[in-house]
Coordinates of N, CA, C and O in Angstrom, one line a residue:
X277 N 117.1 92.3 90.4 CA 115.9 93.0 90.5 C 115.2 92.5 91.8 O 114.8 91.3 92.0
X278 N 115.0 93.7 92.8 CA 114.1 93.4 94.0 C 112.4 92.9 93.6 O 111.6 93.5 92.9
X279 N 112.2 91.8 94.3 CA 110.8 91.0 94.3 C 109.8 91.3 95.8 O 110.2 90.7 96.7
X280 N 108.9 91.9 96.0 CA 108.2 92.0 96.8 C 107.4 91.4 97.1 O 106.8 91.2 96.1
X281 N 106.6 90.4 98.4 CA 105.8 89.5 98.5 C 105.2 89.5 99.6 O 105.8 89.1 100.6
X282 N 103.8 90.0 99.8 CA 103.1 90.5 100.8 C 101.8 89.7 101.3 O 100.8 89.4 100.6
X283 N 101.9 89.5 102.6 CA 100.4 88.7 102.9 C 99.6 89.2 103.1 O 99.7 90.4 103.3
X284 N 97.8 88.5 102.9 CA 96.8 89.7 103.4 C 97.0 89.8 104.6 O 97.5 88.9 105.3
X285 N 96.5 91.0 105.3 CA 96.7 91.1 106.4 C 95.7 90.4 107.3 O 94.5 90.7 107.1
X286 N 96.0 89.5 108.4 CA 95.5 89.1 109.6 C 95.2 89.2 110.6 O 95.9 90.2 110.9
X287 N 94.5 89.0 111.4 CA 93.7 89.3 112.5 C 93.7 88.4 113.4 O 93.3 87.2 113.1
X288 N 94.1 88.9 114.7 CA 95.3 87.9 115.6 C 94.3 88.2 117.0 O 94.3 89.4 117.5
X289 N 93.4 86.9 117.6 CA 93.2 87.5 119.0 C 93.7 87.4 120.1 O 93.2 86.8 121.0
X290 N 94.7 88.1 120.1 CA 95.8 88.1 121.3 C 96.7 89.4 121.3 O 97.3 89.9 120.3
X291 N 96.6 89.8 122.1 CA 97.5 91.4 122.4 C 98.8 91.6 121.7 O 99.5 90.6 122.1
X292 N 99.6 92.2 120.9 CA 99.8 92.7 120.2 C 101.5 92.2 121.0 O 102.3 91.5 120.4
X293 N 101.7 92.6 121.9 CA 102.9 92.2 123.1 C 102.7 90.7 123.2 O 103.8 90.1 122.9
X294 N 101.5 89.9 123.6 CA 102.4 88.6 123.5 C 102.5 88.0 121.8 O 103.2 87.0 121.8
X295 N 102.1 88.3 120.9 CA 102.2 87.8 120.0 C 103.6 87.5 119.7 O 104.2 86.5 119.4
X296 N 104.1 89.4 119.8 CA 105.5 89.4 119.6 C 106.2 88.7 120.6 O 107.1 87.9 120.2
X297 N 106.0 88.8 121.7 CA 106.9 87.6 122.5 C 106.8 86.7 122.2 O 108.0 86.3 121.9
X298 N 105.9 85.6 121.9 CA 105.8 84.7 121.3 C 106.8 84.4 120.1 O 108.0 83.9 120.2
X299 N 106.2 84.9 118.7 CA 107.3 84.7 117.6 C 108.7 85.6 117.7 O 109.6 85.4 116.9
X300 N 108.8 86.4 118.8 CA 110.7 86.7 118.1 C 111.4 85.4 119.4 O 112.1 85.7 120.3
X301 N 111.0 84.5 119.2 CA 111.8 83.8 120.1 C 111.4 82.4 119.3 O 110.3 81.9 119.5
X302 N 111.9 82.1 118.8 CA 111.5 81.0 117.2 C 111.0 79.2 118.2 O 110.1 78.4 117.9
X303 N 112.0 79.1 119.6 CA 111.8 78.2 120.0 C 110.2 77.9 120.6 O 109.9 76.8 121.1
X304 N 109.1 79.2 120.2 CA 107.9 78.8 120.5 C 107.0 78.2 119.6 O 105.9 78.0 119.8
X305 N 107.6 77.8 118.3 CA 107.4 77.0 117.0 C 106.9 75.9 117.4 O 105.7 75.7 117.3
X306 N 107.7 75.2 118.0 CA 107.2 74.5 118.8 C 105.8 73.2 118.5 O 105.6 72.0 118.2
X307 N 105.0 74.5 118.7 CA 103.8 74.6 119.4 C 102.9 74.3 118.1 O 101.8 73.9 118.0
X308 N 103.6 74.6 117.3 CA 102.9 74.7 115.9 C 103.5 73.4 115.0 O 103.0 72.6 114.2
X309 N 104.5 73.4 115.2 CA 105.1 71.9 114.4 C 103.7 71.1 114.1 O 103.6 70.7 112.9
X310 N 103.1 71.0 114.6 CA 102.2 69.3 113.7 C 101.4 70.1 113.0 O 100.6 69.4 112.4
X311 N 101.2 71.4 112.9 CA 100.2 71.8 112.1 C 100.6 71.8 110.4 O 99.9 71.6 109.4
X312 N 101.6 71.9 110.4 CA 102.7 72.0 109.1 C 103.1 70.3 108.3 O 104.0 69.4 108.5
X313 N 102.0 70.4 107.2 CA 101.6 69.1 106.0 C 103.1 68.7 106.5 O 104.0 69.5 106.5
X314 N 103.3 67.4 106.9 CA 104.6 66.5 106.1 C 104.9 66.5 104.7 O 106.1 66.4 104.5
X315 N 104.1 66.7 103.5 CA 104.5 66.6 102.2 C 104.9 68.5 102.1 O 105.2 69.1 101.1
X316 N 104.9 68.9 103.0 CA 105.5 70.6 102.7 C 106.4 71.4 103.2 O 106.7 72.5 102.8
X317 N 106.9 70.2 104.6 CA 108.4 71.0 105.2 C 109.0 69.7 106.0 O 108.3 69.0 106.7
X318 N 109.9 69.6 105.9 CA 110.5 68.1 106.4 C 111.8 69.2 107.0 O 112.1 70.4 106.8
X319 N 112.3 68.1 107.9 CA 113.5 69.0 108.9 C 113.5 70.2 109.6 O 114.6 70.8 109.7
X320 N 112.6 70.4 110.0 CA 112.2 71.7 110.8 C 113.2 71.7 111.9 O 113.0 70.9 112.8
X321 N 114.3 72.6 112.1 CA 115.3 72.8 113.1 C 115.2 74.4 113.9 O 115.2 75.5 113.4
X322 N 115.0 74.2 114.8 CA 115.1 75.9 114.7 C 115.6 76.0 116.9 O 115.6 75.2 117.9
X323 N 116.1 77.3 116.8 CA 116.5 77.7 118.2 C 115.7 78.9 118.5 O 114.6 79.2 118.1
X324 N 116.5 79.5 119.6 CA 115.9 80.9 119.3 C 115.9 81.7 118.3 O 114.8 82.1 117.8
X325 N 116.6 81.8 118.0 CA 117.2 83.1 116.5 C 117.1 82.3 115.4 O 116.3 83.0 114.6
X326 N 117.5 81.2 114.9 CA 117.7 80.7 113.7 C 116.3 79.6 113.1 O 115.9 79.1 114.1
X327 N 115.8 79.2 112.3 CA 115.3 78.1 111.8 C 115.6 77.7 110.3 O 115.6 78.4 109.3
X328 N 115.7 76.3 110.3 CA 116.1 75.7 108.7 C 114.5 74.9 108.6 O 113.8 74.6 109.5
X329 N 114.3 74.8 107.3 CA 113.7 73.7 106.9 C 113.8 73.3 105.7 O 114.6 74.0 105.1
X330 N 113.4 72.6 105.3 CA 113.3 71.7 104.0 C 111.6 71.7 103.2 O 110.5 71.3 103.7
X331 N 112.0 72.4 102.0 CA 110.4 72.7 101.5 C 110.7 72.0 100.3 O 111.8 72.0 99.7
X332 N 109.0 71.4 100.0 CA 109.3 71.2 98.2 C 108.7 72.3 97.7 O 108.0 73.2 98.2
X333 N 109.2 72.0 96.2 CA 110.4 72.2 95.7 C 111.8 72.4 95.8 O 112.7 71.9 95.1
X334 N 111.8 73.3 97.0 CA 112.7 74.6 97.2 C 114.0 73.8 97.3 O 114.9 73.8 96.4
X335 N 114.0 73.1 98.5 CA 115.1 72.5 99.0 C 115.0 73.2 100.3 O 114.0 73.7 100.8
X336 N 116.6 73.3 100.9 CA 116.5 73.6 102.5 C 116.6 74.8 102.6 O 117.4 75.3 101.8
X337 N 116.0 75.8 103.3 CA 116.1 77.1 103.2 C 116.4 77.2 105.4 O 115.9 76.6 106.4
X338 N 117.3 78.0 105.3 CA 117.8 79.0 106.9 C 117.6 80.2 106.9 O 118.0 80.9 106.0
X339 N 116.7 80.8 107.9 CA 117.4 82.0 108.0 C 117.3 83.2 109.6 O 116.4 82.9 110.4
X340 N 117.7 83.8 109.8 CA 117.8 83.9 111.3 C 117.3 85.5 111.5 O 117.5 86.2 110.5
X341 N 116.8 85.8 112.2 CA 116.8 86.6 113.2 C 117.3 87.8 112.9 O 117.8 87.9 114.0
X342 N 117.5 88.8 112.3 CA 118.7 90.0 112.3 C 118.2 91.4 113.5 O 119.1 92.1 113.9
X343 N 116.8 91.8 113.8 CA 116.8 92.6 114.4 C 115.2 92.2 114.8 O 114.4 91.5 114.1
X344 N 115.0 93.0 116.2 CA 113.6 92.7 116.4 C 113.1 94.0 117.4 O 113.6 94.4 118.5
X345 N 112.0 94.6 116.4 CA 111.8 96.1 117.3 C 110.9 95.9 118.0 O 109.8 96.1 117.4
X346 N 111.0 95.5 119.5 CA 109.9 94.8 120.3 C 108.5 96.3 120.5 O 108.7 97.4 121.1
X347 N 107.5 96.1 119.9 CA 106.3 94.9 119.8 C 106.2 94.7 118.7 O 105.4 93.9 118.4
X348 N 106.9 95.3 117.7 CA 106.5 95.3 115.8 C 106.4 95.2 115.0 O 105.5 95.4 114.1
X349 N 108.0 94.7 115.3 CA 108.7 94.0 113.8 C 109.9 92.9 114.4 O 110.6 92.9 115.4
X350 N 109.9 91.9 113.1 CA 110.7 90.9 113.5 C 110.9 90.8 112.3 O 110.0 90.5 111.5
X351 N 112.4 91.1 112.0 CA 113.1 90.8 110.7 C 114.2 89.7 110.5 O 115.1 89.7 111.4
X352 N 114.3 88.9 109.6 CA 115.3 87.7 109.0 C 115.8 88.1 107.9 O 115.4 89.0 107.2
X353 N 116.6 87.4 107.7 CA 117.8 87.2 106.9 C 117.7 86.3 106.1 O 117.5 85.5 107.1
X354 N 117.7 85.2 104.7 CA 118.0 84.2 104.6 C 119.6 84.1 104.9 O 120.3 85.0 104.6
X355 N 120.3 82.3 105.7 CA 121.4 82.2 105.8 C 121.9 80.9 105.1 O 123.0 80.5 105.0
X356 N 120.7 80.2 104.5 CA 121.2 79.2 103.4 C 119.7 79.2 102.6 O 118.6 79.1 103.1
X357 N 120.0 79.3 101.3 CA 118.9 79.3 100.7 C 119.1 79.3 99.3 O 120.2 79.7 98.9
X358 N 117.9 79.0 98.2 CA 118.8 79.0 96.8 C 118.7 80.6 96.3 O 118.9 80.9 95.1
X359 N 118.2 81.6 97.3 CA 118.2 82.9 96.2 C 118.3 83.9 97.6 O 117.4 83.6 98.5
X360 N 118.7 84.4 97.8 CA 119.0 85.6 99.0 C 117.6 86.0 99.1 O 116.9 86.1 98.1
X361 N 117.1 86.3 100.5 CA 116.2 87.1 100.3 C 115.8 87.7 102.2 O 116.5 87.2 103.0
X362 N 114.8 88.6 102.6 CA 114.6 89.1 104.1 C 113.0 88.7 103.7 O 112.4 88.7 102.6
X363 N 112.7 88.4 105.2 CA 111.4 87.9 105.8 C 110.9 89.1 107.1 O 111.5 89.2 108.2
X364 N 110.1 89.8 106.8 CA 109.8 90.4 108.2 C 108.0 89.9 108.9 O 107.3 89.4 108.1
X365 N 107.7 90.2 110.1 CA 106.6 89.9 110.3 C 106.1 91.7 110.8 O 106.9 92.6 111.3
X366 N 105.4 91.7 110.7 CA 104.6 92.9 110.9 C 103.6 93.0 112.4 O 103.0 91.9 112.4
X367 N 103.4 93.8 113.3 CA 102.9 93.5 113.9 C 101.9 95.0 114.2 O 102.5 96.0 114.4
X368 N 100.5 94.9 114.2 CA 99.9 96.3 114.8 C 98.7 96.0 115.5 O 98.0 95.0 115.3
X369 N 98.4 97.2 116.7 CA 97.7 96.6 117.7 C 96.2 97.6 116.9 O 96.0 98.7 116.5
X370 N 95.3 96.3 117.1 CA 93.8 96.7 116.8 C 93.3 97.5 118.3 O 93.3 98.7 118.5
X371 N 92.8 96.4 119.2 CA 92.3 96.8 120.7 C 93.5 96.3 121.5 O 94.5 95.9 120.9
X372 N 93.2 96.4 122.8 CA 94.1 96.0 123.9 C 94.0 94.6 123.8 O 94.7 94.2 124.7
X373 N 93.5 93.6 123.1 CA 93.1 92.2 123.1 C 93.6 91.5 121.6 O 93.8 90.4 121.3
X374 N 93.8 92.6 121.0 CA 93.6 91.9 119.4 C 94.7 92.7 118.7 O 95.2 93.6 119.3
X375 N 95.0 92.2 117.3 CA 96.6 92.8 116.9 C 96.7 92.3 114.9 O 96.5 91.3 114.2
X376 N 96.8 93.3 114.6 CA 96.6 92.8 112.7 C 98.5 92.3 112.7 O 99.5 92.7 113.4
X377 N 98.5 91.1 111.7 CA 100.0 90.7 111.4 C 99.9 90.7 110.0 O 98.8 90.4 109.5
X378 N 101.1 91.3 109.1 CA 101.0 91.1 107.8 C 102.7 90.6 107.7 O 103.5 91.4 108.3
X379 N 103.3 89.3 107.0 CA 104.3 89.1 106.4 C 104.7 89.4 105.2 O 103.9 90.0 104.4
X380 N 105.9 89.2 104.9 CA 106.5 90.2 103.7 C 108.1 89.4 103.1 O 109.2 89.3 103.7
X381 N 108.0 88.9 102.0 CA 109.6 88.7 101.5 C 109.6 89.7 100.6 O 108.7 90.4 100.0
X382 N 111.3 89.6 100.9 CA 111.8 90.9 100.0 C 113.0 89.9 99.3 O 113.8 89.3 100.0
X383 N 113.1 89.8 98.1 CA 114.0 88.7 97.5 C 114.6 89.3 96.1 O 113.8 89.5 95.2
X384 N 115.9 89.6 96.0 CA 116.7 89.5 94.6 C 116.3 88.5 93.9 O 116.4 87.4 94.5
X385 N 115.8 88.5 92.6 CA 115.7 87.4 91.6 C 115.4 87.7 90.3 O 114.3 88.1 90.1
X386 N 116.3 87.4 89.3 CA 115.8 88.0 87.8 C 114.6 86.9 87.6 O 114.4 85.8 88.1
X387 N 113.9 87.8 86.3 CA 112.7 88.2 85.6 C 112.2 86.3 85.9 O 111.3 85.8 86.6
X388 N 113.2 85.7 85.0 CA 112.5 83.9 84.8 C 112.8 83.4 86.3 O 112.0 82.6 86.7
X389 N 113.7 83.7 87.2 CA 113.4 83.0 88.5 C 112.2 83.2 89.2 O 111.6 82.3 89.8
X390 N 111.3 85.1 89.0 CA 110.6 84.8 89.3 C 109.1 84.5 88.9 O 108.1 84.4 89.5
X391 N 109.5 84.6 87.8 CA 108.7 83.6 87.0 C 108.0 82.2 87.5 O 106.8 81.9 87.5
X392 N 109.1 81.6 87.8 CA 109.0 80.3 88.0 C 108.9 79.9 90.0 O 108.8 78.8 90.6
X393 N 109.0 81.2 90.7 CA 108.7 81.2 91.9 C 107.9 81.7 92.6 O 107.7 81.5 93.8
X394 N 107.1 82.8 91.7 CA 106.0 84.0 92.2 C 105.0 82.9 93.0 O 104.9 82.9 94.2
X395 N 104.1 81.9 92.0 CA 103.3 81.7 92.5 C 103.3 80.3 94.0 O 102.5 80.0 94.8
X396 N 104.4 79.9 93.8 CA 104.5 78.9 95.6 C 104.9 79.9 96.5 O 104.3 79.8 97.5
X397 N 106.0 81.1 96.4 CA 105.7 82.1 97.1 C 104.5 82.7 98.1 O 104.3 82.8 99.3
X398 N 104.0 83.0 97.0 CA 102.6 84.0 97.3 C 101.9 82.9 97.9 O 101.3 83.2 98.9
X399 N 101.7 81.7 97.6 CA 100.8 80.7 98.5 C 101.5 80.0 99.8 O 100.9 79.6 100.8
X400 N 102.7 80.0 99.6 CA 103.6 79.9 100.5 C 103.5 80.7 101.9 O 103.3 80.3 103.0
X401 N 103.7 82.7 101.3 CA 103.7 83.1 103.0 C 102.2 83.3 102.6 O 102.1 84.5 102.2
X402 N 101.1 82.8 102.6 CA 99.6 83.0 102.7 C 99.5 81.6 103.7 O 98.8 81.4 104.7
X403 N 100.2 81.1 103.2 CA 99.7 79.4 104.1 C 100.3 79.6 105.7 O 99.8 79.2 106.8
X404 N 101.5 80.2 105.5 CA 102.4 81.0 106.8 C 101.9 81.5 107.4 O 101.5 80.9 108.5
X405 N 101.6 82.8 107.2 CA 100.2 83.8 107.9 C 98.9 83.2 108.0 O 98.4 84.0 108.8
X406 N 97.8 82.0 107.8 CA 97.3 81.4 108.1 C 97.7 80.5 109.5 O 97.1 80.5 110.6
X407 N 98.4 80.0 109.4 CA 99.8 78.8 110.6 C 99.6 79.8 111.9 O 98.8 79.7 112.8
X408 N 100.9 81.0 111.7 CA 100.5 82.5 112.7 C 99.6 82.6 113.0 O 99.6 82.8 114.2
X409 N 98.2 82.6 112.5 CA 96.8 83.7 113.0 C 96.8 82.0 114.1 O 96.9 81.8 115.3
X410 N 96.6 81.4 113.2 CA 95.7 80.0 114.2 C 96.8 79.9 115.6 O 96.1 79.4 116.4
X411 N 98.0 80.2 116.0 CA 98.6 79.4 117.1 C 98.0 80.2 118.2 O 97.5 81.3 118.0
X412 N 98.0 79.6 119.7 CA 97.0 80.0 120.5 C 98.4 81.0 121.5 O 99.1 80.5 122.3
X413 N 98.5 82.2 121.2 CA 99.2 83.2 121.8 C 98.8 83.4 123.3 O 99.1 84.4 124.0
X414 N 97.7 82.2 123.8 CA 97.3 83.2 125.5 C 98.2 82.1 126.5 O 98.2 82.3 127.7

């Protein structure tokens, strides 16, 4: 059974083009590493295309890059993780200055897995989309 998981949508002040340059190139993470609690992702690896980390509960989750429709959308794959699932970021332009982002998992998982994962999810890409709005895209 497909699981849907959606952020509120954000409000980003930086043009709509560099944002996306910015995130489909993962190595600008970077930039954001120390913002991200030590008690909530340990091992942060990442290149251009690919990033792993290590979350609690979860354990280590990968996943990379599969397509990117430059300025709009930037879609993933999980490539190690304990439940399959795709990550996209959303990207739409407000003014020539400013740009709404909404994240999104899309995850296979019967009834008690997600049971027992709905709610670090849902707080999970909320804390994500929070991370994104804050990094300084200029």
């Amino acid at each position: 059974m497909s699981s849907k998981f959606e952020s509120g949508i954000r409000q980003i002040d930086a043009p709509q083009e560099k944002v996306y340059e910015t995130l489909s190139n993962l190595q600008n993470l970077e930039r954001v590493k120390d913002r991200i609690p030590d008690d909530k992702l340990q091992n942060l690896v990442f290149d251009n295309d690919s990033i792993g980390i290590e979350m609690a509960p979860v354990g280590k989750i990968a996943m990379r890059i599969v397509e990117r429709e430059e300025p709009n959308t930037i879609k993933f794959e999980s490539v190690e993780s304990p439940m399959a699932f795709n990550f996209w970021i959303q990207l739409l332009p407000v003014t020539d200055e400013t740009c709404k982002m909404k994240l999104t998992i899309k995850a296979d998982m019967n009834p008690f897995v997600k049971m027992v994962v709905e709610k670090p999810l849902r707080e999970g890409i909320e804390k994500m989309a929070d991370m994104l709005q804050a990094v300084k895209y200029g």
